[in-house]
XYZ file of C-alpha atoms in Angstrom:
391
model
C 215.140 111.280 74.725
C 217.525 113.605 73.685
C 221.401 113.957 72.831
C 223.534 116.609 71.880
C 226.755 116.983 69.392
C 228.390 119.887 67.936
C 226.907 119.371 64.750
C 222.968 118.924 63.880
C 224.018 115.914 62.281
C 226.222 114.425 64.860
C 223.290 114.770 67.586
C 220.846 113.149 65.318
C 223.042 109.912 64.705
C 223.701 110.278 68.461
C 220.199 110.119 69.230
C 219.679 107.143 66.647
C 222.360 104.759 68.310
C 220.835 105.756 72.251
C 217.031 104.982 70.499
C 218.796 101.690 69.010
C 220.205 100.840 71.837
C 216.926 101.679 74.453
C 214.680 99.369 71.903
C 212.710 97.272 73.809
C 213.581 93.736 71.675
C 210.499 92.469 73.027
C 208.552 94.726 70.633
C 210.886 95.611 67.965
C 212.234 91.774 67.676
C 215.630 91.184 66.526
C 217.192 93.811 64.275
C 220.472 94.017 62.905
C 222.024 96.921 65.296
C 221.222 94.783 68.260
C 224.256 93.811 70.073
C 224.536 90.175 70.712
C 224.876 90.742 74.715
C 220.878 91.971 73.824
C 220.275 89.053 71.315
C 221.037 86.444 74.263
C 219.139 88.262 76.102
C 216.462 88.223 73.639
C 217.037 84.414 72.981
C 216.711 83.690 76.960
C 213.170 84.725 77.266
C 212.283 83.231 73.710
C 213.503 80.133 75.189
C 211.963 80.135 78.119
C 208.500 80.990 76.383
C 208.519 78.582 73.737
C 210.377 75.613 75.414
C 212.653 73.011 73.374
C 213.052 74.293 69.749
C 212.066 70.537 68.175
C 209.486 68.862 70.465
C 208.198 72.519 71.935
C 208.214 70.882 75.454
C 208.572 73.568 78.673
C 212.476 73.488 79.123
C 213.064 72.834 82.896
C 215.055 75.365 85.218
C 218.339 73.914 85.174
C 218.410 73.992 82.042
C 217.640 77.136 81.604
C 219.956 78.169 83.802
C 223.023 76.464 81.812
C 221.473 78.568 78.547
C 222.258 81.255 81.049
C 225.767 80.646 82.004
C 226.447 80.296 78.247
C 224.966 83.059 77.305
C 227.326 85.171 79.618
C 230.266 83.603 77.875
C 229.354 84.610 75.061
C 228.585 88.229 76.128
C 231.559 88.864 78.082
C 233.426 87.333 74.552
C 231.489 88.912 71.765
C 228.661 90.903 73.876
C 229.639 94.350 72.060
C 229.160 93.190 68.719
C 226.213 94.022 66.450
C 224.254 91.390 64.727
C 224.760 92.893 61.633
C 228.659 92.702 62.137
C 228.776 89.091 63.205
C 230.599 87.126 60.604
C 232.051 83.645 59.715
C 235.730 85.130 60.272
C 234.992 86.814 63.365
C 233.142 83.840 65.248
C 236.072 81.465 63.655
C 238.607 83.366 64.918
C 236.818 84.096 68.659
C 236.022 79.874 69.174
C 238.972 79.133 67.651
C 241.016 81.459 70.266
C 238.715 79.705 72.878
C 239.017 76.474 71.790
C 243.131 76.166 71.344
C 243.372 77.008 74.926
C 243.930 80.663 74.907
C 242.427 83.092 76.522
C 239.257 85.321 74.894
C 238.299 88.061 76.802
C 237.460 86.792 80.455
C 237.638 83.637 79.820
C 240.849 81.590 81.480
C 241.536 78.117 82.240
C 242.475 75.777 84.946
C 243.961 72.653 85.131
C 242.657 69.175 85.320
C 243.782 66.486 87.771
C 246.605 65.588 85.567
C 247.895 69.171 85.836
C 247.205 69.704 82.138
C 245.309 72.889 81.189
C 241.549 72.266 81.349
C 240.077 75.182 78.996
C 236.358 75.686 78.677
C 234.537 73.609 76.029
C 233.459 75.690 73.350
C 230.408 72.831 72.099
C 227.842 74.346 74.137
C 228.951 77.927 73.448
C 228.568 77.002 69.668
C 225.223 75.279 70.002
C 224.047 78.896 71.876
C 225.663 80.941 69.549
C 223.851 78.946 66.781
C 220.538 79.021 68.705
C 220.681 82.683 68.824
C 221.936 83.318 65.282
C 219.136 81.221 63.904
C 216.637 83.210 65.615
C 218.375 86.626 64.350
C 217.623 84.883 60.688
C 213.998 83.715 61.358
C 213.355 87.663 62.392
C 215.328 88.935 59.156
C 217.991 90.667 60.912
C 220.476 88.096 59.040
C 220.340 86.333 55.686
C 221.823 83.423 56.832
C 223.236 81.778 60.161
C 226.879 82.057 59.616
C 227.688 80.031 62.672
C 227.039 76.731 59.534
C 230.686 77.569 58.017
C 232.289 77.891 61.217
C 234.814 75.483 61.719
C 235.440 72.881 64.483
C 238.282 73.338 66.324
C 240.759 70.676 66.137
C 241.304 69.449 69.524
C 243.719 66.621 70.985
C 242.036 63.648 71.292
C 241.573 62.276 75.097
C 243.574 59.181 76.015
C 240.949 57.764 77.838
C 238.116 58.052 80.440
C 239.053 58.932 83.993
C 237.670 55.998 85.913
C 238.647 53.673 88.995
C 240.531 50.311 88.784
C 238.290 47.594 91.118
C 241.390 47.997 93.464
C 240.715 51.538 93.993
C 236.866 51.418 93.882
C 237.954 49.152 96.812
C 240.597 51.355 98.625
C 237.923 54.206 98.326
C 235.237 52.097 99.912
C 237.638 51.788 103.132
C 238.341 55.466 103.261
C 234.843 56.672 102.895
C 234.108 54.736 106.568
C 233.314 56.832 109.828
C 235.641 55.005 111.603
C 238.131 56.032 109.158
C 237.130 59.644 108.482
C 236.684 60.611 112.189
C 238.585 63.569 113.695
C 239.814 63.478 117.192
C 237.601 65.679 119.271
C 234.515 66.359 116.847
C 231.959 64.360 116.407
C 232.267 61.705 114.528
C 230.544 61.341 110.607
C 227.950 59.742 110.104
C 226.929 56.768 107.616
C 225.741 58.773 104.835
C 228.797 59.530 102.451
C 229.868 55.687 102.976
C 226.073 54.707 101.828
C 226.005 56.892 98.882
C 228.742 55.320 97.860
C 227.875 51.891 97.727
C 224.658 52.738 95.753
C 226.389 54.899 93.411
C 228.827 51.747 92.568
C 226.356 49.391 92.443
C 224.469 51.090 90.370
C 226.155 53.918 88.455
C 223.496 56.530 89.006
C 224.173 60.055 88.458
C 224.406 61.396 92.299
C 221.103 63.869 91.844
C 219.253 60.503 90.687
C 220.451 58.380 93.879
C 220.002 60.834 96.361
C 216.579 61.317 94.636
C 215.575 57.610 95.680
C 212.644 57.566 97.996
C 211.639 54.193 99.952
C 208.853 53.834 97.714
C 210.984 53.573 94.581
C 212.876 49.987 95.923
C 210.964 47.125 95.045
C 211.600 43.656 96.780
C 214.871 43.964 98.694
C 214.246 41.136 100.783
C 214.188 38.912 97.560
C 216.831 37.582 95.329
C 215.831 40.129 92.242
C 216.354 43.677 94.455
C 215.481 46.090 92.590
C 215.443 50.190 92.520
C 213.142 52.318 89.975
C 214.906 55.441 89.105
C 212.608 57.827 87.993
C 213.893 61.115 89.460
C 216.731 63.458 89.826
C 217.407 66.439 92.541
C 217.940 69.805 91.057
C 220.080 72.040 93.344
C 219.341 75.866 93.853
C 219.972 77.807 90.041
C 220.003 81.670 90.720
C 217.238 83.282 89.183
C 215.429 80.018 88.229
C 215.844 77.199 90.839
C 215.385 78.745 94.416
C 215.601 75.654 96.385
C 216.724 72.385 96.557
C 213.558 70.079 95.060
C 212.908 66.833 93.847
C 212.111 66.777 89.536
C 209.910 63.817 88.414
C 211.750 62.440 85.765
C 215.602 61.531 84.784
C 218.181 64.221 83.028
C 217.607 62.012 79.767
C 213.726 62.187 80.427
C 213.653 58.181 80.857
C 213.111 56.130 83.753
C 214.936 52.998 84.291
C 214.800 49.668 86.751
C 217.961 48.090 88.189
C 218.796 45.060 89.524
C 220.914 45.962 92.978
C 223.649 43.826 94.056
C 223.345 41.696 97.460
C 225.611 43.730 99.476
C 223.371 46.732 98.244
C 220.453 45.782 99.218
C 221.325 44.804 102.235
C 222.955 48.131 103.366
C 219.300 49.729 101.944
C 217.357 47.072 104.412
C 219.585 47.937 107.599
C 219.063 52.178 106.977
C 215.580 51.875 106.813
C 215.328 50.053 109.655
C 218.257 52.602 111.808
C 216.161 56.030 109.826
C 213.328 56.982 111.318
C 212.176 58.511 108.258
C 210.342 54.862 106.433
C 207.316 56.674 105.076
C 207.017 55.663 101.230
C 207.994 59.112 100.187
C 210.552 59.885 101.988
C 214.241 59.876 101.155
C 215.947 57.306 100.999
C 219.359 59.064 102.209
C 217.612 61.537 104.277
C 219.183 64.375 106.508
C 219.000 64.775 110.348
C 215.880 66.905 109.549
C 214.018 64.186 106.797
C 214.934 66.580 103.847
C 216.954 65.566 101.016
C 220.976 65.166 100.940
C 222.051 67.987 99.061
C 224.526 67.105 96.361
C 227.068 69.233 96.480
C 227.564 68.237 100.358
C 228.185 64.953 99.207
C 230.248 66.151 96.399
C 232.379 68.485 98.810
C 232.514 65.170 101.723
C 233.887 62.796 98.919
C 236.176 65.503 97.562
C 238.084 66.013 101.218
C 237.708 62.296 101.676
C 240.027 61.164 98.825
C 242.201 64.735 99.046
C 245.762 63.775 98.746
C 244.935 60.308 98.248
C 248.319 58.832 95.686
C 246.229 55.479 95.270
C 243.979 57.308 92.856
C 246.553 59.037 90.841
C 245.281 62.749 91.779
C 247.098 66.030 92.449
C 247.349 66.970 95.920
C 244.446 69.430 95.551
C 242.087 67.817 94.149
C 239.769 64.665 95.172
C 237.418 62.439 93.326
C 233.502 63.008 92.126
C 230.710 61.338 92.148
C 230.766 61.656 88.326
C 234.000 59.169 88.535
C 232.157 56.494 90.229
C 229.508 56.783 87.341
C 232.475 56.082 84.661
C 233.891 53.588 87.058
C 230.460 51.507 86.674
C 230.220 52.205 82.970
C 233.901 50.599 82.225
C 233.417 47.673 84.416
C 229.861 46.343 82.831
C 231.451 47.377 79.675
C 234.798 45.345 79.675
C 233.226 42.280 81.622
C 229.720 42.270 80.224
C 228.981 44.522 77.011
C 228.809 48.048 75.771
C 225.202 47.750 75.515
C 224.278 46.180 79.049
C 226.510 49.539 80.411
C 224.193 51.809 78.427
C 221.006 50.539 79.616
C 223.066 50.400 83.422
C 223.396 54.175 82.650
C 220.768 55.548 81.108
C 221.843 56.561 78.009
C 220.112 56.539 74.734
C 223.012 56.399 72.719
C 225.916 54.118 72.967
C 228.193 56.227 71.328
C 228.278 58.163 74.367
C 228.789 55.581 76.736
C 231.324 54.595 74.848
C 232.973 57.943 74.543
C 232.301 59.128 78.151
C 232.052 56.789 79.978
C 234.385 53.492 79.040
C 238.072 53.658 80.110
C 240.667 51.672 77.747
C 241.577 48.150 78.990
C 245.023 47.556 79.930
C 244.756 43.857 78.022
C 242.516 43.267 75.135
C 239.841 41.032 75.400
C 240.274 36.955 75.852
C 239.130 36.007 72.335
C 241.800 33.261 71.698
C 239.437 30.508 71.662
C 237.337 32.080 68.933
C 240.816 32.931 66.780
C 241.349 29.457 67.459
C 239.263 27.841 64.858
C 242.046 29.589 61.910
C 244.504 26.719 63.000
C 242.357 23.599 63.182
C 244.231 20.494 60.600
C 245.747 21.106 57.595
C 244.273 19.275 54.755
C 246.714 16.657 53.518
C 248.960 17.785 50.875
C 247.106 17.099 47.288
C 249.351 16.255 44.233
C 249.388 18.898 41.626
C 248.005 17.525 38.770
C 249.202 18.944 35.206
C 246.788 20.056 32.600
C 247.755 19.355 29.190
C 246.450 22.791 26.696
């Protein structure tokens, strides 16, 4: 390599920053002139080679991929800046920008159904930007991570979950029918969407996990304890780590679970294996024209233009409901009418706290507890005499 300047001097620091820069981190490791657009680079690959940072386990594509996307946030934010000039202010001042709703950089925002901006979440950013820093440390290029004093950004605390009233869960039922959704003059759709459905609310699956059902996971549906064994999720096509649709082996949390299916459930699962030709023990359950698996985002896009427009649900014009609403829908119902805990296990969660915080709408009324407050007003004693006490 070479470079040239008008001065001996000026060429030589010239030809330091272009060797800097051409450094091949795998070999020279992190050092402090490294930009952090090359740091998350860097921290990519180390990921990728040495799998979950606490339990060491291979980190699967998807995930992966998400490190990805946050990774280009952060460069197209803060990708120009050295490692050795990353500092508590600057990172404070960058999330915070992020974080109040303002743009940084490329980053803009959109609005949510209620028309309210919806600006990107900075958590995972942080947790990234952390991740990378602490690996700058462990090399030496840092003394410490200063992404530890950065602050939190204050934020305005949601009102409550986005979830459907049993009246709409209802209304929604009606408008996912072919008979309802069928155009004049094209042919008319078929029973999938409106199945999908009714597993998703009776069992508050995460949409990957129910289309991931095969036959061989539903255990006694003839019986009066149906049951389905979820112990697998669909991962859709990641660029440059998932190429095709396939189905993973195990849950997003890593668990599997068993649920008991309602009547009207298991019914509708009985009557589509006997209309699908596809009944082998591995196939899908909700299986395409072609025996392959339903690809989520087509059932994503279906229920979106199904419920477009729809007033019943309280959404802009533009914008329909998600699978993901049907999920909190489930989650506040088992909640309110049977516990917080019975609505974890329902959804898989390890943690009730974020059931609780994701996935439980407010009630309208507070609980019926009057007959337990009841016992404060039983039968006044009688009256006793005071009695005084000579000193």
């Amino acid at each position: 390599m070479s470079r040239q300047a008008k001065t001996k001097g000026a060429a030589k620091r010239a030809l330091e920053r272009a060797l800097e820069d051409r450094a091949d981190p795998s070999i020279a490791g992190v050092t402090p002139t490294m930009t952090l657009g090359q740091l998350g680079s860097f921290w990519l690959r180390h990921r990728e080679t040495h799998g979950k940072v606490r339990s060491g386990e291979p980190l699967q594509p998807q995930s992966l991929a998400a490190y990805r996307t946050e990774v280009e946030v952060v460069t197209k934010a803060l990708g120009g800046v050295r490692v050795c000039e990353v500092t508590v202010a600057l990172l404070d001042s960058a999330l915070g920008t992020i974080g109040k709703g303002e743009p940084y950089g490329h980053l803009e925002a959109h609005l949510d159904r209620h028309g309210d901006p919806k600006w990107r979440s900075t958590g995972q950013m942080r947790s990234v930007l952390k991740g990378m820093l602490d690996l700058a440390v462990r090399y030496g290029a840092l003394e410490a991570n200063p992404m530890a004093s950065v602050a939190r950004t204050a934020r305005r605390r949601k009102i409550d979950v986005d979830h459907l009233t049993v009246e709409q869960a209802i209304h929604l039922r009606h408008l996912v029918r072919p008979e309802v959704q069928r155009v004049p003059g094209k042919r008319g759709p078929n029973r999938d969407l409106m199945d999908v459905i009714d597993f998703l609310l009776g069992t508050g699956c995460r949409d990957g996990e129910a289309l991931g059902v095969r036959w061989r996971d539903l255990i006694d549906l003839g019986s009066d304890r149906p049951m389905a064994h979820v112990c697998g999720t669909l991962v859709e096509p990641r660029k440059g780590y998932v190429e095709k649709l396939f189905r993973q082996d195990l849950t997003k949390s890593g668990d599997d679970r068993t649920l008991l299916l309602p009547d009207h459930v298991a019914k509708m699962l009985q009557e589509r294996r006997k209309a699908s030709q596809w009944r082998s023990l591995d196939d899908p359950v909700f299986a395409s024209r072609t025996g392959n698996w339903l690809n989520p985002s087509n059932i994503r896009t279906r229920l979106r233009n199904a419920t477009l427009g729809a007033e019943e649900f309280g959404l802009p014009s533009d914008e329909g409901l998600s699978p993901h609403d049907l999920r909190r829908t489930v989650g506040t119902l088992i909640a309110h009418e049977v516990s917080l805990d019975a609505a974890r296990d329902q959804l898989g969660h390890s943690d009730g706290s974020t059931t609780y915080q994701h996935y439980v709408g407010k009630r309208p009324i507070s609980p019926d507890v009057r007959a337990t407050l009841d016992v404060f007003f039983g039968g006044l004693p009688d009256a006793v005499p005071l009695i005084a006490h000579e000193a």
